[in-house]
mmCIF file of C-alpha atoms and ligand atoms in Angstrom:
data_model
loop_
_atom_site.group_PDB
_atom_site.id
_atom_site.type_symbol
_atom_site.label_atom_id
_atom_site.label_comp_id
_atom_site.label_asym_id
_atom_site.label_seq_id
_atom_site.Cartn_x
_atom_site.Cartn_y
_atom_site.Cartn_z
ATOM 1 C CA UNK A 1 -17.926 -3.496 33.063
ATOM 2 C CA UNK A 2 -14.085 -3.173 32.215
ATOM 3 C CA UNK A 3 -13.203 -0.670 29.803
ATOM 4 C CA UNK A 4 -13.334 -1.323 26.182
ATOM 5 C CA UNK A 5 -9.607 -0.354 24.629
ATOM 6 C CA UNK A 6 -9.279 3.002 22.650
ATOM 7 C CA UNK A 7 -9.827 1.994 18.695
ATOM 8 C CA UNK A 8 -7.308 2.554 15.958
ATOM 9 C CA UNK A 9 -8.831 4.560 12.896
ATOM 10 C CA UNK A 10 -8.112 3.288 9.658
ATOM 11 C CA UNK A 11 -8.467 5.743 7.046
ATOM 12 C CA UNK A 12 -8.828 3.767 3.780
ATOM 13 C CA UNK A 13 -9.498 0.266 5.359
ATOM 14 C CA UNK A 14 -11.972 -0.637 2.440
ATOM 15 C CA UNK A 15 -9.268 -0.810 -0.137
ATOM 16 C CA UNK A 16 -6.752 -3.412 -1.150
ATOM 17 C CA UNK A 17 -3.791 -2.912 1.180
ATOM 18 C CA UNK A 18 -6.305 -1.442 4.390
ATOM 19 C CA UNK A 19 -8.669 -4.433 4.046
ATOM 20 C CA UNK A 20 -5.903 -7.102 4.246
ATOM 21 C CA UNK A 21 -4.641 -5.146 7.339
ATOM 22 C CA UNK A 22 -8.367 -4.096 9.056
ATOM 23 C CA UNK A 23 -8.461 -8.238 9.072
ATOM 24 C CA UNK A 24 -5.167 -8.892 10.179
ATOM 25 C CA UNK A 25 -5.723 -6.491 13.552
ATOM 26 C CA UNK A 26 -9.266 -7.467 13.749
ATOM 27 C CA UNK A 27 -7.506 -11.393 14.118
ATOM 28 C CA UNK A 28 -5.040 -9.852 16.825
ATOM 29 C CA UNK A 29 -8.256 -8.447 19.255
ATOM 30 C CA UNK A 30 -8.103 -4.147 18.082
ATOM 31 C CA UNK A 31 -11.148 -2.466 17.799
ATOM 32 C CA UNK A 32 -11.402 -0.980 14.323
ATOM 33 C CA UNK A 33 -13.240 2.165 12.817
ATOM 34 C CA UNK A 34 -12.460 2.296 8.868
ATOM 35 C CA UNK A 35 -13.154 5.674 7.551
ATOM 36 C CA UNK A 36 -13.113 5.090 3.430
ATOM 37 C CA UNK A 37 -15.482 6.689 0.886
ATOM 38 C CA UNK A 38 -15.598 4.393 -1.395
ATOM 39 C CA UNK A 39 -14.622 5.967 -4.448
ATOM 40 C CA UNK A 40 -11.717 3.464 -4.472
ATOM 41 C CA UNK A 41 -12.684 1.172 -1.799
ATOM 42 C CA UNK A 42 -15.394 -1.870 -1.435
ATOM 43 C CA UNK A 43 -17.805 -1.783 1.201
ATOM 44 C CA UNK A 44 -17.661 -5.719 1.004
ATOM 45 C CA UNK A 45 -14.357 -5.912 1.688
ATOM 46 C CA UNK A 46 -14.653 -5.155 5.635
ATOM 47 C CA UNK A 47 -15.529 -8.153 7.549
ATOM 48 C CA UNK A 48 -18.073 -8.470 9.905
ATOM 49 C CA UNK A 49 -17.084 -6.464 13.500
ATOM 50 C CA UNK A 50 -16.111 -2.873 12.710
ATOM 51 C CA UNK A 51 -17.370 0.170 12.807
ATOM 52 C CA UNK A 52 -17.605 1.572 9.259
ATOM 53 C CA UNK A 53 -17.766 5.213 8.481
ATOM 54 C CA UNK A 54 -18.295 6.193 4.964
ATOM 55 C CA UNK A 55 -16.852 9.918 3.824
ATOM 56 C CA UNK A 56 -14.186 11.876 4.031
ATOM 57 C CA UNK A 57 -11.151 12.309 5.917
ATOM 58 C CA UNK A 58 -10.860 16.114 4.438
ATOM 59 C CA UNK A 59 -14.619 16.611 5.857
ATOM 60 C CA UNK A 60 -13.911 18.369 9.091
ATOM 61 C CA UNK A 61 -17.065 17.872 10.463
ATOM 62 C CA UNK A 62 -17.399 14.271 9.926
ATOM 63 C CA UNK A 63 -13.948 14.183 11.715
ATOM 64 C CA UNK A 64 -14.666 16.199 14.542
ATOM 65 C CA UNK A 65 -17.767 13.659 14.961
ATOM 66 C CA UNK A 66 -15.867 10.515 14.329
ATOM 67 C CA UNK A 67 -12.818 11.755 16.900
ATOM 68 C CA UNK A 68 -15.594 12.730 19.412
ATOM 69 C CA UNK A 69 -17.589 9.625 19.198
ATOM 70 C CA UNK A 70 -14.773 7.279 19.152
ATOM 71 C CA UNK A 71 -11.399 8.554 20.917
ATOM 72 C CA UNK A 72 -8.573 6.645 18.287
ATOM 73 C CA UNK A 73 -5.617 5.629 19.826
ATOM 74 C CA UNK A 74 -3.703 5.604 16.649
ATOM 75 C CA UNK A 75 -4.715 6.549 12.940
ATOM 76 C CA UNK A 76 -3.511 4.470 10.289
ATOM 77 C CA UNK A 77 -3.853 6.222 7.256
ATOM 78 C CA UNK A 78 -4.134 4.098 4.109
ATOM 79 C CA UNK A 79 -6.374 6.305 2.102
ATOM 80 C CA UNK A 80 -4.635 7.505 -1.189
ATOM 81 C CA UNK A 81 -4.541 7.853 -4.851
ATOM 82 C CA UNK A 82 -2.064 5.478 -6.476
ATOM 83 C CA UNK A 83 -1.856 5.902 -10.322
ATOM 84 C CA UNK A 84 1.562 6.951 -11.147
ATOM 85 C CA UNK A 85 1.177 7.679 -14.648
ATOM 86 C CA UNK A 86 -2.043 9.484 -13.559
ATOM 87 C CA UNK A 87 -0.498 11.883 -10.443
ATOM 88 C CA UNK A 88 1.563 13.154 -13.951
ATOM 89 C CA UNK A 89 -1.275 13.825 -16.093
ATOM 90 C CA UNK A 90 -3.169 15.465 -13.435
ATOM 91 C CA UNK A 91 -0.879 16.435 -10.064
ATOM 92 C CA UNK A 92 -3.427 18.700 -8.558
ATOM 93 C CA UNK A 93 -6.087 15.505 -8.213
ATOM 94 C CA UNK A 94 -2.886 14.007 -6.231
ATOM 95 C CA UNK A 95 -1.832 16.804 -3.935
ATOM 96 C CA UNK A 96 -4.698 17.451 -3.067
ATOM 97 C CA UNK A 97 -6.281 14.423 -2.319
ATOM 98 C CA UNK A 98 -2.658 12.533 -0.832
ATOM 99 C CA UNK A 99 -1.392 15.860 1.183
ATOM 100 C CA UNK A 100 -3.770 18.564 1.478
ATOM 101 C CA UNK A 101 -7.391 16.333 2.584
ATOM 102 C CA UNK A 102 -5.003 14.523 5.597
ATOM 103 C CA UNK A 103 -4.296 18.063 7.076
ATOM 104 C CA UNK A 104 -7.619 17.999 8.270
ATOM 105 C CA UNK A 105 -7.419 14.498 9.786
ATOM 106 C CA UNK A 106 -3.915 15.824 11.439
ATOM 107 C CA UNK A 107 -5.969 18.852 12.904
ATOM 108 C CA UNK A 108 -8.264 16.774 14.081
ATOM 109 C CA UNK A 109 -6.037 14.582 15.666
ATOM 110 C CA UNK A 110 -3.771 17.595 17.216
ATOM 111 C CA UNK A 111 -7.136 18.626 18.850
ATOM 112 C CA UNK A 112 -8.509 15.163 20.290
ATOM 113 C CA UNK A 113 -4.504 14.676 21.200
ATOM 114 C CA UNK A 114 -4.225 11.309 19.194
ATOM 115 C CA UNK A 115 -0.745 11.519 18.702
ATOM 116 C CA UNK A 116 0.439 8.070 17.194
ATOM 117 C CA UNK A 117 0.076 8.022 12.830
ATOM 118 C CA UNK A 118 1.175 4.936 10.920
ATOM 119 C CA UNK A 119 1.740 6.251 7.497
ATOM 120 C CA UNK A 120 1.119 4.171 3.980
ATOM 121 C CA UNK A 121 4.483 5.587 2.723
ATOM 122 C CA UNK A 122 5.945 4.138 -0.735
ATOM 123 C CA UNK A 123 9.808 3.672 -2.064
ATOM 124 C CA UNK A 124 8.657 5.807 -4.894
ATOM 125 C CA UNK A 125 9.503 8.682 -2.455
ATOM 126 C CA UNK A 126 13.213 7.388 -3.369
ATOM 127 C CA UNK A 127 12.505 8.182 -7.079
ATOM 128 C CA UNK A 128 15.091 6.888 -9.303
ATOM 129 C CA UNK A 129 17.703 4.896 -7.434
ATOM 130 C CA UNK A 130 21.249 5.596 -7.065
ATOM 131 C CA UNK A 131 22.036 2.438 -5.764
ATOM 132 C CA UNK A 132 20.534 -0.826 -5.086
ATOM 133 C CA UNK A 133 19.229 -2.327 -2.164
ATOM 134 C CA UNK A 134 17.768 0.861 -0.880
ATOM 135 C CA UNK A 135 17.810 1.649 2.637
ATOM 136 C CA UNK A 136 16.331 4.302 4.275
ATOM 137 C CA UNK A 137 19.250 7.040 3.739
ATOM 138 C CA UNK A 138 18.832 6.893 0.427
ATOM 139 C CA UNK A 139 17.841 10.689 -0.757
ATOM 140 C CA UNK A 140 14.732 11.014 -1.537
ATOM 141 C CA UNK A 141 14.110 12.609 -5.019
ATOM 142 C CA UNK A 142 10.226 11.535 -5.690
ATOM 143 C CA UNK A 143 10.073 11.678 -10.063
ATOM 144 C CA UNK A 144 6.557 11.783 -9.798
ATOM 145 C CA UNK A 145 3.432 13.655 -7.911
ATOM 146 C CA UNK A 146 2.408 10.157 -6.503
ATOM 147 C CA UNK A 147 5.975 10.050 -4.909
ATOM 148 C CA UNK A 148 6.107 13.361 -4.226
ATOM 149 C CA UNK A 149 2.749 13.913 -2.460
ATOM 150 C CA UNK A 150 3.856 11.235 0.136
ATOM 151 C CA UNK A 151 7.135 12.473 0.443
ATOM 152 C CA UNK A 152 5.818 15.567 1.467
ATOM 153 C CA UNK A 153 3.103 14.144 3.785
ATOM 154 C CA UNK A 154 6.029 12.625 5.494
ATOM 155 C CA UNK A 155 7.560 15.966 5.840
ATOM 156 C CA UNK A 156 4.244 17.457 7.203
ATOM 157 C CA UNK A 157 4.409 14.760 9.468
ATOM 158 C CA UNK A 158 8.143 15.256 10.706
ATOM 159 C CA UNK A 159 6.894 18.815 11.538
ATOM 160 C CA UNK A 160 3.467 17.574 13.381
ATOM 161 C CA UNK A 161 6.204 16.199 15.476
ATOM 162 C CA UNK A 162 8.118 19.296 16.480
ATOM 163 C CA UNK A 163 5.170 21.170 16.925
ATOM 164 C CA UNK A 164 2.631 18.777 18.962
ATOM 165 C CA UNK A 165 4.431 15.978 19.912
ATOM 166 C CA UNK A 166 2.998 13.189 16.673
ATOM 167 C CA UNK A 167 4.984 10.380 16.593
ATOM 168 C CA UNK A 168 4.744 8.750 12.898
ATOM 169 C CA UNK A 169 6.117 5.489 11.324
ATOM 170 C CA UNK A 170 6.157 6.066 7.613
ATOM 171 C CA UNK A 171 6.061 2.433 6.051
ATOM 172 C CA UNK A 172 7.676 2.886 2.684
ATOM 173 C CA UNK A 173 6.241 -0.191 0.695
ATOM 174 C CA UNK A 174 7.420 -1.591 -2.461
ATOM 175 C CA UNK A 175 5.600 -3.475 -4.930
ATOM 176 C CA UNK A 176 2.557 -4.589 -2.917
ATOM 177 C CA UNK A 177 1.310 -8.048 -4.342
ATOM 178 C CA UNK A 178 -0.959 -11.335 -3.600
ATOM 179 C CA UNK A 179 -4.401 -11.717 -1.728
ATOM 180 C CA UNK A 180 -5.619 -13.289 1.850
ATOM 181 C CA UNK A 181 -4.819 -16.689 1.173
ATOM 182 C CA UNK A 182 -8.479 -18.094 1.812
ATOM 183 C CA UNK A 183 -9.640 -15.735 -1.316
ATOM 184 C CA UNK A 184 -12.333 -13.595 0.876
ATOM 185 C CA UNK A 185 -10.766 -10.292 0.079
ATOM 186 C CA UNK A 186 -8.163 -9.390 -2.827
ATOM 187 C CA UNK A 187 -7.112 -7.183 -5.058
ATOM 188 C CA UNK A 188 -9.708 -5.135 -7.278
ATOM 189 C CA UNK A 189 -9.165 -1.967 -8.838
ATOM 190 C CA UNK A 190 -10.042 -0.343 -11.751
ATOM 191 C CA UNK A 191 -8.259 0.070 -13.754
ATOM 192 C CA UNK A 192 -6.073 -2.430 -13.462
ATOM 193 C CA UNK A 193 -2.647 -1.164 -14.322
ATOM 194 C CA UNK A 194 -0.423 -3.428 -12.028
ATOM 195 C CA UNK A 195 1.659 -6.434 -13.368
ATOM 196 C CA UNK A 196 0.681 -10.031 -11.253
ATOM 197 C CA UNK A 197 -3.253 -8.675 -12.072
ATOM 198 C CA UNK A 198 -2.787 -8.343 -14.982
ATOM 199 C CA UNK A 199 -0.781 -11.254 -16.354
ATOM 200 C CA UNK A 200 -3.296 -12.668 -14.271
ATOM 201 C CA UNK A 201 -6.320 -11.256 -16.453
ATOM 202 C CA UNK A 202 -4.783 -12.812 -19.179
ATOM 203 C CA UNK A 203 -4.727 -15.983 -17.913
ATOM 204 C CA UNK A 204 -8.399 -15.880 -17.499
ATOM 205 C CA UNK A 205 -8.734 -14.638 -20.924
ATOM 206 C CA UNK A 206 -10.094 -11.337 -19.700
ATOM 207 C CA UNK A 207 -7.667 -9.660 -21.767
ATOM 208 C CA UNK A 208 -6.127 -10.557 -24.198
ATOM 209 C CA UNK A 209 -2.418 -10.293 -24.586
ATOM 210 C CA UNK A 210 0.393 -8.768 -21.774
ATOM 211 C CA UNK A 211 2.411 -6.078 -22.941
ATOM 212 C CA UNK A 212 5.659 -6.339 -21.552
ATOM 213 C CA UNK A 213 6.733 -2.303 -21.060
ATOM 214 C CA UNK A 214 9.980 -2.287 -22.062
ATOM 215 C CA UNK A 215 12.799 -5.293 -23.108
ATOM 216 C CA UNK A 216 16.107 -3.093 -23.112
ATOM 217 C CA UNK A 217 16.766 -2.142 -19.702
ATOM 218 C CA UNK A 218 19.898 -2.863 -18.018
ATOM 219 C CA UNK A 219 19.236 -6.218 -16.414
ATOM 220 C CA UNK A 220 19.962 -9.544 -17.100
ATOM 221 C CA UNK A 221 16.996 -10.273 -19.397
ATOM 222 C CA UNK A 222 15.957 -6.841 -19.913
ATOM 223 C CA UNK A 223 12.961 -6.184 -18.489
ATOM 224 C CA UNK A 224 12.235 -4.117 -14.733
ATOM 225 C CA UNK A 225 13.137 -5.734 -11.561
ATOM 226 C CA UNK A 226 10.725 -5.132 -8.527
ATOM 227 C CA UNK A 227 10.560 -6.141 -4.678
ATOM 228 C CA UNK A 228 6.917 -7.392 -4.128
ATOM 229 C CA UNK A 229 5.581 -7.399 -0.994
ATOM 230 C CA UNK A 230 3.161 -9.852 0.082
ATOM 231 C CA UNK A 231 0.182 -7.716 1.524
ATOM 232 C CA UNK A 232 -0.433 -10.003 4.210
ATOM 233 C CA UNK A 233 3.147 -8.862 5.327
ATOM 234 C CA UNK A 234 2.893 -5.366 4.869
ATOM 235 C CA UNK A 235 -0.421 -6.317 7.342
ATOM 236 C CA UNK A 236 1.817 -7.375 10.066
ATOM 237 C CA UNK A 237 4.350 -4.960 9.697
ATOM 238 C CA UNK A 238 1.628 -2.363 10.100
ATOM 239 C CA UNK A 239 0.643 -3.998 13.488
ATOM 240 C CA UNK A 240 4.645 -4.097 15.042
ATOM 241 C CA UNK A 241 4.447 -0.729 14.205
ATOM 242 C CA UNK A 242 2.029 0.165 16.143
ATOM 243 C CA UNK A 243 3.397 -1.714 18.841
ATOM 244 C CA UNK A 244 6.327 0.057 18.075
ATOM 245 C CA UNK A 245 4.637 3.570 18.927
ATOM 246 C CA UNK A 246 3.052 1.697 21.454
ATOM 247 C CA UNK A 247 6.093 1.171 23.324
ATOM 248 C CA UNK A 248 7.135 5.194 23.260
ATOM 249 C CA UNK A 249 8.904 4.899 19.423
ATOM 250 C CA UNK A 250 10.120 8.054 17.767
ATOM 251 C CA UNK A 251 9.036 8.861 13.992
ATOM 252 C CA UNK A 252 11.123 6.896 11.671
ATOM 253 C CA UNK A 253 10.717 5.242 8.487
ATOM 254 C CA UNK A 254 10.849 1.765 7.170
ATOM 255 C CA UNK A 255 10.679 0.515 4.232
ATOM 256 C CA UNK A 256 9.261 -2.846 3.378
ATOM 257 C CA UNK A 257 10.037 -5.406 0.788
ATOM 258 C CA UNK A 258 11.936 -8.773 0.741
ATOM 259 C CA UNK A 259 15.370 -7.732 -0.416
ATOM 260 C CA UNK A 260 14.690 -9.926 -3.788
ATOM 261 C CA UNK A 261 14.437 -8.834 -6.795
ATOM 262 C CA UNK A 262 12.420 -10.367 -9.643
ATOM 263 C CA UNK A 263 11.556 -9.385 -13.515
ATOM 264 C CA UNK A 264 9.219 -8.722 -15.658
ATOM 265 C CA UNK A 265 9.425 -12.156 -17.588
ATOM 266 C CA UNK A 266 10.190 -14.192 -14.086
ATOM 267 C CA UNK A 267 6.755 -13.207 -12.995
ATOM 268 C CA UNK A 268 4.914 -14.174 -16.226
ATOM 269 C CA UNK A 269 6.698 -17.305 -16.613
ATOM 270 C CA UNK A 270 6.035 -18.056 -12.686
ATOM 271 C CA UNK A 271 1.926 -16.910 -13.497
ATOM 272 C CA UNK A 272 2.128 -19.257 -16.546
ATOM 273 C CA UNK A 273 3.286 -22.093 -14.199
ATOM 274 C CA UNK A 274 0.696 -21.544 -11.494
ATOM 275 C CA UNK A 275 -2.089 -21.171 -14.077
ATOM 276 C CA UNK A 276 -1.045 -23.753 -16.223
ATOM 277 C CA UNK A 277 -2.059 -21.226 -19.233
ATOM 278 C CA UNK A 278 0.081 -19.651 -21.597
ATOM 279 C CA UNK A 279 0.368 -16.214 -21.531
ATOM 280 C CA UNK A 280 0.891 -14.406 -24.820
ATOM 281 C CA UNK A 281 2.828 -11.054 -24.308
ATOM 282 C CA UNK A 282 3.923 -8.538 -26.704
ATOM 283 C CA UNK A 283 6.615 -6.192 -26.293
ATOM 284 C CA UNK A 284 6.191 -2.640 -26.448
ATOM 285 C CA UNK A 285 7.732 0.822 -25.674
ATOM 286 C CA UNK A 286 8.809 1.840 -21.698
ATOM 287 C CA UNK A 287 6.742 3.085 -19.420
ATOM 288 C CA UNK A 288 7.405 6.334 -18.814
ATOM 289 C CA UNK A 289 8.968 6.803 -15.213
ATOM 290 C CA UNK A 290 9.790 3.020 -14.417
ATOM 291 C CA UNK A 291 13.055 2.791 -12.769
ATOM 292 C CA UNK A 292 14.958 -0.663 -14.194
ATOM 293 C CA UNK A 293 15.545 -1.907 -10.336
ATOM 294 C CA UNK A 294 13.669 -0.998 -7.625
ATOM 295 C CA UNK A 295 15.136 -3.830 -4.766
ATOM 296 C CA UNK A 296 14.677 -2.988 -0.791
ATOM 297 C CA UNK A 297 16.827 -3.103 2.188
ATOM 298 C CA UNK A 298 14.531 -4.864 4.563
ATOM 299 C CA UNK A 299 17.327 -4.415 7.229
ATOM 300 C CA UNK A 300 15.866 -1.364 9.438
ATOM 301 C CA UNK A 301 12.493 -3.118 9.357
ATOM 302 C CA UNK A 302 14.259 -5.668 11.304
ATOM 303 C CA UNK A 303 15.502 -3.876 13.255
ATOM 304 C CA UNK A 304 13.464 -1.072 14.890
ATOM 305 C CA UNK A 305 10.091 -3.532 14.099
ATOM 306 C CA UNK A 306 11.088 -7.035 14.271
ATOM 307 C CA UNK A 307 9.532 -7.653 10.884
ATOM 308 C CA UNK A 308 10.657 -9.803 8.475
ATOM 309 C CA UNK A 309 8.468 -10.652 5.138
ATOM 310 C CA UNK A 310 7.383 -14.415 5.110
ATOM 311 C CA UNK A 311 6.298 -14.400 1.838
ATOM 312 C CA UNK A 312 9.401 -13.917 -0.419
ATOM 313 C CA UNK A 313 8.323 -15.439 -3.054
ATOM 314 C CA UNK A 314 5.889 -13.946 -5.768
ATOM 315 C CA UNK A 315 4.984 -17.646 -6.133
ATOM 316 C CA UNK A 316 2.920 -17.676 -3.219
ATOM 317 C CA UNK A 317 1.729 -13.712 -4.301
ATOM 318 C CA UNK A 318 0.740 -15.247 -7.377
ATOM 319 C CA UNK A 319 -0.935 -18.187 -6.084
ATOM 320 C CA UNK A 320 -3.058 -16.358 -3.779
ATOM 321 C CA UNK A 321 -4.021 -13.526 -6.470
ATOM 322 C CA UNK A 322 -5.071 -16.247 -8.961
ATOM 323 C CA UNK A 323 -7.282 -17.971 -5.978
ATOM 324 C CA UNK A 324 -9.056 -14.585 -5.590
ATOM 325 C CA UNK A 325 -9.518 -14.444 -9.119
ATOM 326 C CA UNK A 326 -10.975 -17.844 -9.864
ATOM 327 C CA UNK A 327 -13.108 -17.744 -7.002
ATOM 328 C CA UNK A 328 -16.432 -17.311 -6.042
ATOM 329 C CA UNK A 329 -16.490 -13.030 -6.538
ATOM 330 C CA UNK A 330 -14.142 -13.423 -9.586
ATOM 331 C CA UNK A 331 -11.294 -11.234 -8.423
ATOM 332 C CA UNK A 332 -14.511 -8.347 -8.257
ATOM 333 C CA UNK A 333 -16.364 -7.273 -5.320
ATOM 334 C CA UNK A 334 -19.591 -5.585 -7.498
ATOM 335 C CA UNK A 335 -20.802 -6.738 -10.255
HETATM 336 N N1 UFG B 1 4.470 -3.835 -16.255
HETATM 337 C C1 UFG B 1 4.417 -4.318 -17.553
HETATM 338 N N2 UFG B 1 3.181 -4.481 -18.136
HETATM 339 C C2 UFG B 1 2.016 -4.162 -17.481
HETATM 340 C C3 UFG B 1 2.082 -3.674 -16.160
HETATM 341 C C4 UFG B 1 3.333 -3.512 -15.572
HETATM 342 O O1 UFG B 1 5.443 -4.616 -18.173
HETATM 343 O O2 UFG B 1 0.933 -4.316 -18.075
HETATM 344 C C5 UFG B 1 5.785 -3.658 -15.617
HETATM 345 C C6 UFG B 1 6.071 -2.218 -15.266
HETATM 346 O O3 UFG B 1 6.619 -1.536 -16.360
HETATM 347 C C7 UFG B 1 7.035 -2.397 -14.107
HETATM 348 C C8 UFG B 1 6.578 -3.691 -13.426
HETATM 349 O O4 UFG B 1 5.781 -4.359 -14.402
HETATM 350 O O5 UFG B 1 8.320 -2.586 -14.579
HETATM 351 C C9 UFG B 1 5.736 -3.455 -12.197
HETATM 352 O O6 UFG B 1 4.699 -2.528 -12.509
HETATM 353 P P1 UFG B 1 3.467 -2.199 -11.552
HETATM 354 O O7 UFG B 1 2.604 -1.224 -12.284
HETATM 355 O O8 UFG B 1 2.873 -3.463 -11.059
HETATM 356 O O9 UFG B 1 4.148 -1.521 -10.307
HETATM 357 P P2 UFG B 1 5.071 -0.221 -10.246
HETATM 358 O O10 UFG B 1 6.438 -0.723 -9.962
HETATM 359 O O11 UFG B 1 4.944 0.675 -11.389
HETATM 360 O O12 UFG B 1 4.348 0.589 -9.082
HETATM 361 C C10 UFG B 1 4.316 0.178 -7.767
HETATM 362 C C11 UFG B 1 3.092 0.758 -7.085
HETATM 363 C C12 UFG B 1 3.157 2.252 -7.021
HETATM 364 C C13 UFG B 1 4.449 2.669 -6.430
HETATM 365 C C14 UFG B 1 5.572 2.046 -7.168
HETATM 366 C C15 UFG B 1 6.885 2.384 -6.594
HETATM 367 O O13 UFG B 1 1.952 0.371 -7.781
HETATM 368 O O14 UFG B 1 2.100 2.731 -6.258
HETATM 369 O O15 UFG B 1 5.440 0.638 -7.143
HETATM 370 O O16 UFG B 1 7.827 2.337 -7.597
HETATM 371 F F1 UFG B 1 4.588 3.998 -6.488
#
């Protein structure tokens, strides 16, 4: 019997951005082991033909097992918290769960010598920018513990490399949006605190009213401007680079987004023209820590990966998200 290829651990692979991708690779022939426990992610969200392993990734046992049993090629590590406003409130929940419980996957992986890492990065790492698009050069000055826990897992990471030979791509995302366009998996979390879900909610008339966080920023109609990211094409970014480390790569980072920018009031009105509902909004007070323009410079992703997004409009972001939500789960995998 030939050999079966080595598998790629995915550590988070049953929440919204490592389900998208588990089914992406799954369609491109990789053998998959998600390693998730649940406390964000849904069991339901993992399709049929991989391995799932629920606990973790700061158990050193369970990794020792999971390393032993199934000899990764790669890890990509997904797994995170990802509530801004709460990594402020409550930074020691953040560090340790987004830099100190992967040390123990990295030891792991040291020891089984896995030595490829794709890294769920994020342009908050940039903090507030100094200019607009941002490339990769931009300093890095992470204004919150979310930011700054993955800033210094990159870090961590850059050392890994000196000492043991890791090679990492940190993918630095930036607004992550939309749903698998047939509506099997999407976006649930809860709480909900992200815009196209939201506006989306209210469409529904699961909430009531959008509040529109902030109306006198510096833009041309005065709300935020955000890059968002398709998560089908932060999926196949995450599989170039793995080819990319594939091919002998050295760590770098990319950062991924369209290089378009679009506000607060473009996406409602867009939502309110894919839903055919009005959506009442009210206007209140900023949100603490939102930069006015957060736009990418997709150009390095070009590149080093050969990635381009293909979805850059939050048109077709929105259109999938609202599919997932009207469908037959609801936009909710329990309950
Ligand atoms: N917004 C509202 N009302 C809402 C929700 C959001 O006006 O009810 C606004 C926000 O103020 C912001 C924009 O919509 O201007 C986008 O907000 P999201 O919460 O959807 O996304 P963020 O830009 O705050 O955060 C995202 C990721 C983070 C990541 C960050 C990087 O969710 O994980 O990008 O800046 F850190």
């Amino acid at each position: 019997m030939a050999d079966l290829k080595a598998p790629l651990l995915i550590t988070g692979g049953a929440g919204y951005i490592g389900s998208h991708t588990v089914q992406y690779l799954l369609k491109q022939g990789e053998r998959l082991v998600v390693l998730d426990n649940l406390v964000f992610g849904h069991r339901e969200a993992l399709p049929e033909g991989v391995v799932f392993v629920e606990g973790d990734m700061a158990d050193a046992a369970l990794m020792e097992r999971v390393f032993a049993e199934h000899r990764p090629e790669a890890v990509l590590h997904f797994a995170a918290f990802a509530y801004v406003g709460e990594s402020v409130t409550d930074p020691l929940k953040y560090y340790r769960n987004n830099l100190a419980a992967p040390l123990t996957l990295l030891e792991t992986m040291s020891k089984f010598g896995c030595h490829r890492f794709i890294f769920s990065s994020t342009c908050a790492t940039y903090g507030d920018p100094v200019k607009v698009p941002i490339d990769e050069t931009h300093p890095q000055a992470p204004v919150n513990p979310y930011g700054a826990s993955k800033w210094m897992l990159e870090r961590v990471l850059r050392d890994c490399e000196r000492a043991w030979g890791l090679k990492s791509v940190f993918l630095r995302y930036f607004n992550a949006s939309g749903c698998d366009a047939e509506g099997r998996i999407g976006e649930d979390h809860d709480p909900e605190t992200h815009l196209i879900p939201r506006v989306l909610m209210v469409a529904k008339g699961e909430i009531e009213k959008m509040t529109i966080f902030g109306t006198d920023y510096p833009t041309p109609d005065g709300t935020c401007i955000r890059d968002y990211i398709h998560v089908n094409d932060l999926a196949s970014a995450h599989a170039l680079a793995l080819e990319y480390l594939r091919g002998g790569g050295e760590t770098t980072a990319v950062n991924l987004g369209t290089g378009r920018g679009f506000s607060v009031k473009e996406i409602i009105a867009t939502a309110e023209e894919v839903t055919g509902k009005t959506i009442p909004v009210e206007y209140g007070e900023r949100r603490a820590g939102d930069p006015a323009e957060l736009i990418c410079d997709p150009a390095k992703a070009k590149a080093v990966l050969g990635w381009e997004a293909v979805n850059k409009e939050p048109r077709s972001h929105i259109e999938s998200a609202w599919k997932w939500m009207t469908g037959p789960r609801g936009g909710r995998y329990e309950g």
